[in-house]
mmCIF file of C-alpha atoms in Angstrom:
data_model
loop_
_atom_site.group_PDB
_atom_site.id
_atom_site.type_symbol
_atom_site.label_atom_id
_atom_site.label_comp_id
_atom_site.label_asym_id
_atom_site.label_seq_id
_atom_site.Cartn_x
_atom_site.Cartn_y
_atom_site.Cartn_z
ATOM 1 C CA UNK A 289 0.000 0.000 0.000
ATOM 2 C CA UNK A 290 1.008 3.884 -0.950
ATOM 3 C CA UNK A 291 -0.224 6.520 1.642
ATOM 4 C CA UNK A 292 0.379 10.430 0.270
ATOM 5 C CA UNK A 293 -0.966 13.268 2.666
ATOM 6 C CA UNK A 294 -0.632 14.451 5.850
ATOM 7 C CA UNK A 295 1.735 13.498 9.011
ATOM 8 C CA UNK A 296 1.756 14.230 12.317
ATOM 9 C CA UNK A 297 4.900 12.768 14.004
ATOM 10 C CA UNK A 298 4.841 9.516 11.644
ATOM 11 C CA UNK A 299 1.566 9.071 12.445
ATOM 12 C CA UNK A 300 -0.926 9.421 9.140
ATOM 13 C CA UNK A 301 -3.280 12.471 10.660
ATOM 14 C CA UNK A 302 -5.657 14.668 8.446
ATOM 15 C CA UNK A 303 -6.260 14.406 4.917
ATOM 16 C CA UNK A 304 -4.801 11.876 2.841
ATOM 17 C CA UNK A 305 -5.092 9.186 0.030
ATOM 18 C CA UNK A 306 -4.053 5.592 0.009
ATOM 19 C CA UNK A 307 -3.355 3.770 -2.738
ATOM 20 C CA UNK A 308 -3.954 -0.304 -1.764
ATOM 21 C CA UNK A 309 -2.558 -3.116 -3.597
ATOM 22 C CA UNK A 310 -5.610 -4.554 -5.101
ATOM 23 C CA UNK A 311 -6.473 -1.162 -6.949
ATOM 24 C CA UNK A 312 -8.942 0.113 -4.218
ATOM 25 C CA UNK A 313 -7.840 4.416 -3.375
ATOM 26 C CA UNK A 314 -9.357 5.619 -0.452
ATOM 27 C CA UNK A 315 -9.417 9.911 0.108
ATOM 28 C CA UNK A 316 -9.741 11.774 2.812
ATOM 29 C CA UNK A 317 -9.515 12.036 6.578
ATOM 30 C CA UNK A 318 -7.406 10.022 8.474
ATOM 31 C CA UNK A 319 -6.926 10.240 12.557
ATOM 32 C CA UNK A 320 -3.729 8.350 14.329
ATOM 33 C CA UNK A 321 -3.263 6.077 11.458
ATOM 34 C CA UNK A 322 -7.230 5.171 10.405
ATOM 35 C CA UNK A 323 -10.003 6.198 8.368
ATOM 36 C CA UNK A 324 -11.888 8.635 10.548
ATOM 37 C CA UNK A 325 -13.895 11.397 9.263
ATOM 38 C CA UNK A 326 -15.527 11.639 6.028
ATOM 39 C CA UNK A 327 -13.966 9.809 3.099
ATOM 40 C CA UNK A 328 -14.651 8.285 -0.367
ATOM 41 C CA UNK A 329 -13.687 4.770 -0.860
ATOM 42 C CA UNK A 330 -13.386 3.668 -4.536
ATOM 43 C CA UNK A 331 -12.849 -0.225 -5.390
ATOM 44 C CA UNK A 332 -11.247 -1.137 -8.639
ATOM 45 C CA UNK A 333 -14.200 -2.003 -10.191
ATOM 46 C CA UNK A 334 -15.833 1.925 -10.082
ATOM 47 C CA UNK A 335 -18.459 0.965 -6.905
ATOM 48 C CA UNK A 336 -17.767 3.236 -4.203
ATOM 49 C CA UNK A 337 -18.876 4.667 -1.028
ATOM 50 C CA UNK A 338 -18.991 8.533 0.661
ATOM 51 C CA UNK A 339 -19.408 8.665 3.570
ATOM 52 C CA UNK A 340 -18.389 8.939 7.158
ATOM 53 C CA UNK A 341 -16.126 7.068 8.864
ATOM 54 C CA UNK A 342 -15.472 5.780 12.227
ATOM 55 C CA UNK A 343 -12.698 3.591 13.799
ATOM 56 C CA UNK A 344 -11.470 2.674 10.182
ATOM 57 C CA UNK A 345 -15.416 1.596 9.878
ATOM 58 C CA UNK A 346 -17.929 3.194 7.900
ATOM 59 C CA UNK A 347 -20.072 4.988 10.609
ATOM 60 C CA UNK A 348 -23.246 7.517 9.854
ATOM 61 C CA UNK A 349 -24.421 8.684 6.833
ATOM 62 C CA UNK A 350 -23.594 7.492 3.484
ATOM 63 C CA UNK A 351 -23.753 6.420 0.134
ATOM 64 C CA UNK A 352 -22.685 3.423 -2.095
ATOM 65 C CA UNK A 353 -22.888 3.825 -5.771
ATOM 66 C CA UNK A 354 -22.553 0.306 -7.041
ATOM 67 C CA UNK A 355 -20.437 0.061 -10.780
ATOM 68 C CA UNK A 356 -23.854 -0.586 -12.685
ATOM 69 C CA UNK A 357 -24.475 3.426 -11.455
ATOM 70 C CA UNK A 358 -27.406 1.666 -9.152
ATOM 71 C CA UNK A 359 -26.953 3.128 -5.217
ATOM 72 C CA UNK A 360 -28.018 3.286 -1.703
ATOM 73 C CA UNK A 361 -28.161 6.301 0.268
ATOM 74 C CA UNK A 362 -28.875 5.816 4.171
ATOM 75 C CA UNK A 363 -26.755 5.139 7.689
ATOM 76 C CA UNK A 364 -24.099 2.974 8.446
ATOM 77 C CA UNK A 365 -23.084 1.493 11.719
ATOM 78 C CA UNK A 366 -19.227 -0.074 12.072
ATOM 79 C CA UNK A 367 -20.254 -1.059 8.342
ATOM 80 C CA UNK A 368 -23.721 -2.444 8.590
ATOM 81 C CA UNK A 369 -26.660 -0.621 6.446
ATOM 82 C CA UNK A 370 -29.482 1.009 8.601
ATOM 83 C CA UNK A 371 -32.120 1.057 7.652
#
C-alpha cells in the first residue's frame, strides 16, 4: 500500500489518500493512522462509497454507488446498512 498526505509525528493524521494493492484508493480524513472522518472509498471495479467514517469503519451517513451506477443512500453502523 502507498499513503500520500498528511503526518503528524509519523503518524498518518488529516487528509490523505491511500493507494492499496488490489487497486482500491481511499481519500480523505485520516486520525492516528485510520479512516476517521468523512472519506470516499473507490474499489477497482468503479463501486464506491462517501461517507463517514469511524474507527477505520464506515459509521453515519452514506452512500454506495454500485459500478452498474445503481446506489443506496442511508446510515451505516461499524459497516452495517441502517435502515
Amino acid at each position: 500500500n502507498y499513503y500520500a498526505g498528511m503526518w503528524y509525528e509519523s503518524i498518518q493524521e488529516g487528509k490523505g489518500i491511500m493507494y492499496y494493492h488490489n487497486g482500491d484508493v481511499y481519500i480523505g480524513d485520516w486520525k492516528n493512522n485510520i479512516r476517521e472522518g468523512k472519506g470516499t472509498y473507490t474499489r477497482k471495479d468503479g463501486s464506491k462509497y462517501e461517507g463517514s467514517w469511524s474507527k477505520d469503519k464506515k459509521n453515519g451517513k452514506g452512500m454506495v454507488i454500485w459500478d452498474n451506477q445503481s446506489r443506496y443512500e442511508g446510515g451505516w453502523k461499524n459497516i452495517l446498512t441502517i435502515r
